[in-house]
XYZ file of C-alpha atoms in Angstrom:
646
model
C -51.575 49.446 -51.434
C -48.489 50.267 -48.831
C -47.392 53.472 -48.573
C -44.176 54.261 -47.079
C -43.876 57.790 -45.343
C -40.486 59.401 -45.071
C -39.965 62.734 -42.935
C -39.097 65.911 -44.996
C -36.135 66.511 -43.021
C -34.608 63.401 -43.734
C -31.139 63.922 -45.394
C -30.579 62.941 -48.830
C -28.563 59.721 -49.658
C -25.892 61.809 -51.182
C -24.934 64.034 -48.571
C -24.303 61.219 -46.211
C -22.016 59.591 -48.783
C -20.170 62.848 -48.965
C -20.029 63.489 -45.218
C -18.684 60.129 -44.572
C -15.825 60.617 -47.294
C -15.356 64.115 -45.610
C -15.203 62.536 -42.233
C -13.046 59.365 -43.415
C -10.439 61.884 -44.981
C -10.667 64.146 -41.694
C -10.027 61.198 -39.651
C -7.053 60.108 -41.788
C -5.311 63.741 -41.581
C -6.068 63.478 -38.067
C -4.530 60.592 -37.502
C -1.405 61.296 -39.644
C -0.827 64.593 -37.799
C -1.466 62.729 -34.297
C 1.077 60.222 -35.791
C 3.428 62.680 -36.572
C 3.367 64.702 -33.279
C 4.027 61.288 -31.618
C 6.860 60.419 -33.413
C 8.500 63.828 -33.519
C 7.466 64.309 -29.571
C 8.889 60.612 -29.424
C 11.947 61.599 -30.921
C 12.491 64.549 -28.923
C 11.990 62.664 -25.606
C 14.276 60.041 -26.732
C 17.166 62.523 -27.665
C 16.408 64.061 -24.250
C 16.305 60.762 -22.221
C 19.744 59.996 -23.853
C 20.963 62.995 -23.306
C 20.156 62.867 -19.585
C 21.351 59.650 -19.051
C 24.870 60.561 -20.842
C 24.931 63.352 -18.623
C 24.499 61.398 -15.607
C 26.926 58.988 -16.770
C 29.485 62.015 -17.371
C 28.436 63.345 -13.839
C 28.997 59.909 -12.482
C 32.500 59.583 -13.999
C 33.573 62.963 -12.434
C 32.330 62.431 -9.278
C 33.817 58.702 -9.123
C 37.057 60.153 -10.308
C 37.340 63.038 -7.316
C 36.223 60.106 -5.046
C 38.955 57.849 -6.267
C 41.658 60.802 -5.696
C 40.197 61.264 -2.346
C 40.105 57.488 -1.355
C 43.803 57.131 -2.427
C 44.728 60.423 -0.652
C 43.192 59.131 2.620
C 44.852 55.828 2.038
C 48.163 57.468 1.699
C 47.587 59.885 4.716
C 46.787 56.524 6.623
C 49.992 55.002 5.421
C 51.998 58.038 6.946
C 50.294 57.443 10.338
C 50.984 54.206 10.132
C 54.891 54.898 9.705
C 55.122 57.506 12.100
C 52.618 55.618 15.187
C 53.625 52.076 14.200
C 49.788 51.481 15.125
C 48.380 48.316 12.977
C 45.180 49.500 13.376
C 45.861 52.837 11.341
C 47.832 50.414 8.617
C 44.625 47.955 8.334
C 42.742 51.255 7.792
C 45.504 52.346 5.061
C 44.770 48.697 3.603
C 41.161 48.804 3.794
C 41.355 52.644 2.044
C 43.863 51.484 -0.847
C 41.553 48.197 -1.721
C 38.175 50.892 -1.707
C 40.161 52.873 -4.040
C 40.820 49.624 -6.083
C 36.905 48.826 -6.237
C 36.240 52.708 -7.368
C 38.692 52.046 -10.189
C 36.905 49.213 -11.471
C 33.577 50.839 -11.025
C 35.112 53.816 -13.309
C 36.297 51.295 -15.965
C 32.660 49.701 -16.055
C 30.667 52.783 -16.496
C 33.166 54.553 -19.010
C 32.197 53.497 -22.887
C 34.644 56.241 -24.710
C 37.548 54.457 -26.235
C 39.786 57.455 -25.416
C 38.881 57.605 -21.956
C 39.146 53.818 -21.626
C 42.790 54.370 -22.512
C 43.283 56.884 -19.591
C 41.891 54.536 -17.386
C 43.750 51.640 -18.571
C 46.851 53.939 -17.670
C 45.347 55.010 -14.417
C 45.042 51.357 -13.467
C 48.816 50.721 -14.195
C 49.771 53.693 -12.278
C 47.511 52.672 -9.620
C 49.074 49.095 -9.339
C 52.708 50.787 -9.514
C 51.739 53.196 -6.356
C 50.261 50.087 -4.470
C 53.633 48.416 -4.690
C 55.416 51.169 -3.683
C 53.257 51.999 -0.821
C 53.006 48.088 0.214
C 57.067 48.227 0.610
C 56.645 51.143 3.156
C 53.952 49.262 4.853
C 55.807 46.021 5.353
C 58.895 47.702 6.619
C 56.699 49.360 9.155
C 54.988 45.881 10.032
C 58.796 44.671 10.503
C 59.709 47.427 12.615
C 62.272 48.790 10.333
C 61.218 52.535 11.310
C 64.343 54.403 9.366
C 63.827 52.184 6.282
C 60.177 52.687 6.425
C 60.748 56.562 6.398
C 63.083 56.752 3.737
C 60.390 54.688 1.515
C 57.716 56.920 2.452
C 59.588 59.963 1.739
C 60.827 58.497 -1.733
C 56.943 57.171 -2.404
C 55.896 60.845 -1.834
C 58.605 61.969 -4.174
C 57.730 59.317 -6.887
C 56.261 60.023 -10.559
C 53.327 57.547 -10.009
C 51.552 60.181 -7.746
C 51.882 63.069 -10.422
C 50.686 60.400 -13.146
C 47.954 59.222 -11.094
C 46.641 63.125 -10.176
C 47.317 64.053 -14.107
C 45.301 61.151 -15.422
C 42.282 61.907 -13.003
C 42.546 65.600 -13.905
C 42.525 64.380 -17.397
C 39.664 62.003 -17.299
C 37.537 64.806 -15.837
C 38.149 67.375 -18.017
C 37.397 65.313 -21.206
C 34.296 64.122 -19.696
C 33.473 67.780 -18.978
C 33.784 68.425 -22.784
C 31.745 65.639 -24.006
C 29.252 66.480 -21.773
C 29.047 69.794 -22.845
C 28.903 68.867 -26.766
C 26.013 66.458 -26.068
C 24.252 69.138 -24.517
C 24.517 71.539 -27.528
C 23.593 68.679 -29.974
C 20.760 67.476 -27.964
C 19.233 71.418 -27.674
C 19.446 71.716 -31.462
C 17.223 68.683 -31.877
C 14.683 69.668 -29.522
C 14.562 73.052 -31.320
C 13.814 71.619 -34.508
C 11.410 69.214 -32.942
C 9.583 72.025 -31.586
C 9.500 73.949 -34.921
C 7.961 70.962 -36.624
C 5.416 70.178 -33.808
C 4.032 73.835 -33.683
C 3.051 73.674 -37.480
C 1.577 70.335 -36.701
C -0.607 71.744 -34.026
C -1.727 74.374 -36.021
C -2.857 72.044 -38.523
C -4.533 69.882 -36.030
C -6.579 72.950 -34.794
C -8.092 73.216 -38.799
C -8.879 69.631 -38.231
C -10.787 70.008 -35.188
C -12.811 72.452 -36.245
C -13.895 70.960 -39.513
C -14.826 67.633 -37.076
C -17.138 69.863 -35.096
C -18.627 71.180 -38.218
C -18.954 67.817 -39.694
C -20.253 66.678 -36.350
C -23.130 68.967 -36.225
C -24.340 67.901 -39.657
C -24.637 64.295 -38.384
C -26.793 65.108 -35.218
C -29.841 64.460 -37.162
C -28.506 60.586 -38.462
C -27.626 59.876 -34.492
C -31.494 60.451 -33.532
C -32.489 57.985 -35.836
C -29.537 55.659 -34.682
C -30.538 55.750 -31.080
C -34.176 54.681 -32.371
C -32.582 51.319 -34.301
C -30.453 50.921 -30.630
C -33.791 51.151 -28.616
C -35.188 48.474 -30.963
C -32.237 46.027 -30.531
C -32.080 46.839 -26.992
C -35.680 45.294 -26.553
C -34.868 42.704 -28.887
C -31.744 41.676 -26.401
C -34.262 41.560 -23.436
C -36.745 39.428 -24.871
C -33.820 37.128 -25.635
C -32.567 37.426 -22.180
C -35.843 36.280 -20.790
C -36.250 33.463 -23.385
C -32.808 32.346 -21.920
C -33.774 32.466 -18.315
C -36.836 30.708 -18.858
C -34.523 27.754 -20.716
C -32.163 28.008 -17.393
C -35.171 27.259 -15.338
C -36.652 24.770 -17.349
C -33.104 23.271 -17.521
C -32.430 23.046 -13.976
C -35.742 21.639 -13.243
C -34.934 18.758 -15.552
C -32.085 18.067 -13.702
C -33.711 17.968 -10.557
C -36.342 15.522 -12.102
C -33.079 13.264 -13.496
C -31.583 13.342 -9.747
C -35.297 12.336 -8.520
C -34.931 9.073 -11.059
C -31.832 8.270 -9.945
C -32.371 8.324 -6.535
C -35.482 5.906 -7.175
C -33.203 3.689 -9.668
C -30.969 3.474 -6.501
C -33.443 2.464 -4.177
C -34.361 -0.011 -6.537
C -31.278 -1.340 -7.055
C -30.806 -1.684 -3.088
C -33.874 -3.921 -3.183
C -32.130 -5.989 -5.916
C -28.974 -6.073 -3.728
C -30.843 -7.231 -0.662
C -32.525 -10.034 -2.635
C -29.283 -11.163 -4.234
C -27.555 -11.172 -0.621
C -30.887 -13.130 0.829
C -30.754 -15.375 -1.904
C -26.887 -16.116 -1.591
C -27.425 -16.863 2.366
C -30.254 -18.667 2.099
C -28.350 -21.403 -0.129
C -25.344 -21.167 2.026
C -27.480 -21.655 5.163
C -29.144 -24.687 3.178
C -25.941 -26.060 2.773
C -24.720 -25.654 6.422
C -28.227 -26.488 8.109
C -28.475 -29.704 5.326
C -25.060 -31.010 5.996
C -25.464 -30.957 9.962
C -28.967 -32.567 9.495
C -27.461 -35.321 7.595
C -24.196 -35.673 9.942
C -26.819 -36.208 12.707
C -28.517 -38.284 11.189
C -25.427 -40.544 10.167
C -23.262 -39.684 13.045
C -23.691 -43.245 14.682
C -24.101 -45.438 11.403
C -21.689 -44.179 9.168
C -19.022 -41.471 10.777
C -17.188 -41.172 7.646
C -20.508 -39.998 5.947
C -21.167 -37.755 8.959
C -17.554 -36.269 8.516
C -18.372 -35.562 4.940
C -21.354 -33.627 5.814
C -19.602 -31.574 8.613
C -17.155 -30.695 5.897
C -19.978 -29.339 3.474
C -21.318 -27.821 6.235
C -18.336 -25.850 6.999
C -17.607 -24.890 3.450
C -20.802 -23.270 3.419
C -20.150 -21.288 6.496
C -16.874 -20.322 5.273
C -18.687 -18.754 2.104
C -20.932 -16.970 4.271
C -17.976 -15.649 6.043
C -16.221 -14.603 2.918
C -19.663 -12.913 1.333
C -19.730 -10.771 4.913
C -16.174 -9.418 4.336
C -16.915 -8.572 0.545
C -19.642 -6.320 1.786
C -17.804 -4.887 4.389
C -14.974 -4.123 2.001
C -17.433 -2.586 -0.208
C -18.635 -0.288 2.842
C -15.049 0.619 3.445
C -15.297 -1.086 6.445
C -12.516 -3.470 6.041
C -9.149 -2.700 6.231
C -6.652 -3.147 4.038
C -3.518 -5.245 4.505
C -0.910 -3.656 2.351
C 2.140 -5.608 1.033
C 4.606 -4.649 -1.728
C 4.118 -7.026 -4.852
C 5.060 -7.131 -8.314
C 2.384 -6.529 -10.780
C 3.312 -9.290 -12.909
C 3.376 -12.092 -9.997
C -0.085 -11.055 -9.371
C -1.612 -11.763 -12.594
C 0.806 -14.996 -13.189
C -0.500 -16.178 -9.725
C -4.085 -16.026 -10.885
C -3.810 -17.565 -14.172
C -5.204 -20.948 -13.354
C -8.339 -19.337 -11.201
C -9.238 -17.060 -14.307
C -9.185 -20.046 -16.664
C -11.289 -21.966 -14.444
C -13.993 -19.369 -13.789
C -13.878 -17.857 -17.757
C -14.288 -21.102 -19.283
C -12.549 -22.544 -22.035
C -14.588 -20.510 -24.597
C -12.544 -17.469 -23.656
C -8.810 -17.268 -24.878
C -6.785 -15.685 -21.761
C -3.493 -13.885 -22.821
C -1.540 -12.128 -20.295
C 1.447 -9.616 -20.736
C 3.847 -8.268 -18.206
C 5.278 -5.094 -19.376
C 5.607 -3.434 -15.879
C 9.375 -4.347 -15.712
C 9.428 -5.589 -12.172
C 7.502 -2.143 -10.576
C 5.698 -2.911 -7.532
C 2.677 -1.653 -5.556
C 1.737 -1.790 -2.257
C -1.739 -3.007 -1.879
C -3.942 -5.509 -0.101
C -3.250 -8.804 -2.182
C -6.759 -10.000 -1.855
C -8.318 -6.879 -3.000
C -6.136 -6.619 -5.902
C -6.954 -10.245 -7.067
C -10.651 -9.507 -6.679
C -10.375 -6.213 -8.563
C -8.740 -8.473 -11.401
C -11.280 -11.414 -11.082
C -14.472 -8.873 -11.372
C -13.027 -7.076 -13.957
C -12.191 -10.300 -15.939
C -16.086 -11.907 -15.354
C -17.680 -8.427 -16.391
C -15.510 -8.977 -19.698
C -16.824 -12.470 -19.866
C -19.957 -11.184 -19.654
C -19.413 -8.672 -22.166
C -18.583 -11.221 -24.572
C -21.193 -13.567 -23.779
C -18.621 -16.084 -22.998
C -16.680 -16.326 -26.310
C -13.805 -14.311 -27.159
C -10.225 -13.122 -26.310
C -9.442 -11.248 -22.858
C -5.998 -9.480 -22.545
C -4.426 -8.798 -18.882
C -1.708 -6.548 -19.262
C 0.933 -4.631 -16.864
C 2.723 -1.665 -17.586
C 4.407 1.207 -16.602
C 3.242 4.980 -16.695
C 4.893 8.436 -15.381
C 1.709 10.874 -15.329
C 1.341 14.756 -14.588
C -0.515 15.724 -11.880
C -4.488 14.933 -12.214
C -3.909 13.499 -15.769
C -5.760 10.409 -15.139
C -8.795 11.326 -12.284
C -6.784 12.305 -9.084
C -3.680 10.779 -9.610
C -0.671 12.381 -8.170
C 2.241 13.233 -10.368
C 4.938 10.415 -10.557
C 5.454 6.712 -11.697
C 2.436 4.481 -11.690
C 1.694 0.544 -12.629
C -1.054 -0.038 -15.021
C -3.100 -2.816 -15.053
C -5.343 -3.197 -17.993
C -8.211 -5.467 -19.349
C -8.930 -5.672 -22.747
C -12.032 -7.808 -24.100
C -13.518 -8.311 -27.790
C -16.945 -7.703 -26.314
C -19.895 -5.532 -27.045
C -18.667 -2.298 -25.855
C -20.572 0.331 -23.760
C -22.970 3.552 -24.633
C -21.165 6.774 -23.321
C -24.310 6.983 -20.696
C -23.334 3.750 -19.292
C -19.730 4.617 -19.005
C -20.820 7.760 -16.935
C -22.617 5.754 -14.233
C -20.511 2.571 -14.350
C -18.741 2.866 -11.285
C -21.987 3.674 -9.232
C -22.949 1.169 -6.319
C -26.046 -1.048 -7.519
C -25.671 0.075 -10.959
C -25.476 -2.890 -13.264
C -26.598 -3.298 -17.213
C -27.296 -7.284 -16.391
C -30.652 -8.783 -15.953
C -32.526 -8.720 -12.642
C -31.094 -11.845 -10.585
C -27.734 -12.075 -12.481
C -25.731 -9.072 -10.998
C -26.020 -6.756 -8.144
C -23.745 -3.754 -9.472
C -21.023 -3.969 -6.447
C -18.066 -5.190 -8.500
C -16.751 -1.746 -10.352
C -17.888 0.379 -7.435
C -15.605 -2.149 -5.051
C -13.129 -1.687 -7.643
C -13.467 2.179 -7.895
C -13.232 2.263 -3.794
C -10.333 0.436 -3.554
C -8.147 2.272 -6.169
C -9.142 5.600 -4.575
C -8.292 4.257 -1.557
C -4.749 3.695 -3.045
C -4.487 6.974 -4.333
C -4.616 6.009 -8.034
C -6.958 6.254 -10.909
C -9.167 4.268 -13.410
C -9.539 4.966 -17.324
C -11.907 3.223 -19.435
C -11.662 3.004 -23.362
C -14.669 1.660 -25.200
C -16.543 1.642 -28.147
C -19.803 0.065 -29.170
C -18.946 -3.042 -31.071
C -15.130 -2.910 -30.621
C -14.860 -3.845 -27.243
C -13.370 -2.287 -23.845
C -10.279 -1.639 -21.916
C -10.389 -0.913 -18.343
C -6.695 0.395 -17.081
C -5.903 0.587 -13.314
C -3.411 3.339 -12.356
C -1.538 2.408 -9.224
C 1.031 4.378 -7.434
C 4.364 2.530 -7.929
C 5.943 1.106 -4.903
C 9.498 2.269 -4.397
C 10.465 1.304 -1.368
C 12.440 -2.088 -0.743
C 10.147 -5.344 -0.779
C 9.695 -6.761 2.855
C 9.791 -10.409 3.232
C 6.276 -11.735 4.029
C 5.880 -12.751 7.840
C 6.534 -16.229 8.863
C 3.094 -17.975 9.404
C 2.545 -18.794 12.896
C 2.923 -22.726 13.716
C -0.001 -23.974 14.857
C 1.000 -25.525 18.685
C 1.044 -28.708 19.804
C -2.455 -29.701 21.625
C -2.026 -29.205 24.988
C -3.060 -31.069 28.433
C -6.532 -29.873 30.090
C -5.363 -26.726 32.772
C -2.508 -25.781 30.538
C -3.997 -22.204 30.505
C -6.175 -20.226 32.952
C -8.380 -18.217 30.672
C -10.919 -15.174 31.488
C -13.577 -15.120 28.497
C -15.663 -11.795 28.601
C -18.244 -11.568 25.720
C -21.842 -9.916 25.906
C -23.584 -12.137 23.462
C -24.484 -15.803 25.361
C -24.158 -18.072 22.095
C -21.048 -16.663 21.082
C -19.671 -17.049 25.068
C -21.274 -20.710 24.992
C -19.370 -21.541 22.019
C -16.183 -19.851 22.956
C -16.169 -21.799 26.196
C -16.614 -25.001 24.556
C -13.921 -24.407 21.936
C -11.410 -23.611 24.647
C -12.532 -26.585 26.701
C -11.893 -28.604 23.626
C -8.433 -27.454 23.690
C -7.917 -28.642 27.111
C -7.845 -25.062 28.709
C -9.451 -24.182 31.985
C -11.994 -21.132 31.003
C -13.969 -18.687 33.380
C -16.836 -16.995 31.910
C -17.993 -13.409 32.012
C -20.946 -11.817 30.102
C -20.023 -8.379 31.614
C -17.207 -6.345 31.183
C -17.825 -4.080 34.168
C -17.922 -7.429 36.373
C -14.293 -8.670 34.835
C -12.114 -6.838 37.383
C -14.292 -8.856 40.122
C -13.827 -11.962 38.237
C -10.097 -11.554 37.864
C -9.940 -10.687 41.655
C -11.569 -14.295 42.242
C -9.463 -16.014 40.043
C -5.987 -14.756 40.507
C -4.279 -17.562 38.205
C -5.762 -16.237 35.130
C -3.251 -15.504 32.578
C -5.096 -14.716 29.448
C -8.180 -12.578 28.883
C -10.233 -13.295 25.621
C -12.307 -10.277 25.149
C -14.912 -9.021 22.767
C -14.490 -5.647 21.129
C -17.960 -3.775 20.935
C -20.213 -4.647 24.067
C -23.050 -2.776 25.427
C -21.615 -1.027 28.827
C -17.711 -0.962 28.060
C -16.045 -1.477 25.174
C -13.169 -4.388 25.154
C -10.295 -2.060 24.692
C -11.425 0.114 27.709
C -11.933 -2.826 29.968
C -8.599 -3.860 28.899
C -7.242 -0.913 29.738
C -8.066 -1.030 33.012
C -7.326 -4.658 33.793
C -3.591 -4.214 32.445
C -3.118 -1.040 35.094
C -3.556 -3.652 37.661
C -2.036 -7.112 35.869
C 0.281 -5.420 33.695
C 1.911 -9.309 32.207
C -1.746 -10.255 31.762
C -2.022 -11.593 27.912
C -5.073 -10.594 25.981
C -6.596 -11.743 22.694
C -9.346 -9.369 21.140
C -12.269 -11.181 19.385
C -14.199 -9.337 16.483
C -16.552 -9.588 13.856
C -16.385 -6.112 12.820
C -13.775 -6.085 10.229
C -13.108 -2.250 10.356
C -11.954 -2.183 14.000
C -8.713 -4.006 12.615
C -7.522 -0.399 11.720
C -8.214 1.182 15.344
C -5.066 2.355 17.339
C -7.167 1.547 20.304
C -5.867 -2.136 20.194
C -1.990 -1.192 20.910
C 0.142 -4.498 20.418
C -2.488 -6.953 21.299
C -3.228 -9.741 18.933
C -6.547 -9.775 16.986
C -8.724 -12.708 16.107
C -11.825 -12.257 13.412
C -15.067 -13.886 13.780
C -15.921 -16.647 12.674
C -12.896 -18.768 13.685
C -12.000 -22.172 13.923
C -10.661 -24.176 16.373
C -7.018 -24.268 14.876
C -7.245 -20.401 14.213
C -8.395 -19.896 18.196
C -5.707 -21.900 19.196
C -2.750 -20.084 16.649
C -4.174 -16.923 18.212
C -3.837 -18.257 22.177
C -0.215 -19.072 21.267
C 0.773 -15.726 19.718
C -1.154 -13.935 22.704
C 0.614 -15.655 25.304
C 3.962 -15.661 23.361
C 3.790 -11.795 23.661
C 3.812 -10.788 27.177
C 6.095 -7.231 26.256
C 4.957 -4.620 23.677
C 5.522 -6.004 20.284
C 4.202 -5.064 16.595
C 0.091 -5.929 16.481
C -0.877 -8.699 14.378
C -4.345 -9.783 13.436
C -4.571 -13.156 12.992
C -7.181 -14.394 10.509
C -9.466 -17.260 11.024
C -9.055 -20.457 8.849
């Protein structure tokens, strides 16, 4: 049996109810009293404020009327001095005072709201204008040195009725405003007196309510003690909840840290997969190169045509390896963009045949150009690679069968509406597939380097991360709309290029083969194998080449061979860079032609090359020949042009 103990001093429930009713009633009466006081005092304050405002306006009217009278008097006095002295400065003073009187009259018109006063001001304006014409005639006579006539007109103006009309109207305006002020003050005083009587009664009633509230408060002290106990228990419960919340936050932080470590491990695994994939690709290409060269060596004497085919096959493998290197440099953001203005629809149209061959017959390709001729400024090869990567991903998501739609369009975005895009016009490029779609957790990581959902050995996770890097470099954004089982749409937002399209520069035509010794060339290269290959290529082209494996020895070599016309230099060398060496050589030989050769694509963006021609490794004989022709053709500063290897 459970017994509940209740203190003897606990108040009965009925008393608590009556106290609550009494408290509510007293609160309502107190609120009504307070509202009444506020309304009465507010009304009195409004009446007082209005009276003060009207009083201030009346004072302004009276002061402005007196000022107007004084200004007109000063103007007429200045006119009198002007008539007597003929001094134009005094005449100017008369004109300024009279114009000031006009502005004072306009201000008097604006601040006067009484209709009776308005009629007087209208009459005053007419008298002012009439008086102005009278005085202007006197001033004009003085200006033309007609002194006798000016004296007579000034005397007539002093006797004119307009002067008396002006003074009479000003006096009437002031007298009427003073009477208005007196009547308003009497009305306000009566209103304030009535408000004070009512407020006094409400104050007495409020005092009675306060006394009742004190009695009621004394009766509720015991109830407050019980409420404090309940509040203490509630505080303890809140403290326990706060401790539990802190523990949950710590557990969440620890979980996030573990998740970050797991992602790092996954990235390292992806790096291993990437390394294996790259090694696999390079081994395949090297097998083509080495196999082709070995077969060519065996058949060079017996079957020259077969040897040529094997050499072409080896060259194709080497070119594919060079292309893979450029893609890796682009992914690492070392490959500079060669921006040009181009229409979005033309890019997709020009890739239709390549996409058809890549995607296969089971994929239906639909292209739609809604850009309306809007252009973007970007590297064409990079944009084409982005479209190709998106198309290949879409093909894999559809398991090689379905419909792929590539559409261009136009969009005007607000600031940061899509990613980090700035506000303005953007060209959209959307690739839509009918594949399986993506889960939300996949969408969150889809642009991470090395992340891929493909099986091991079929993907490295570089495609979408390259696209993301390209779009961010162009100042655009990417949006993905996907749903599991309903396909995916990847939309690229690229800033619109509003500049006039510039015609692409004409290709440098390969010069005719020249005879031996046509040019004397100094080759500076620290790698002995590259140096030997370059020397052999120059000899094959018929040039007289001098080799140098140390950039610090180049000045002495140049002194020993004064006939040197062209310097072919590597860029990155251990003891001194190519641009640093050339800067010293061109001070001594300012008309020396220069050709830089580099295998590091990022250097194509450097300012250290100046206007010199740049040739990228690996290069062919034809590419070297074109670069030499371009370097020797520009002995004077000209826009820098990078010669791409063929």
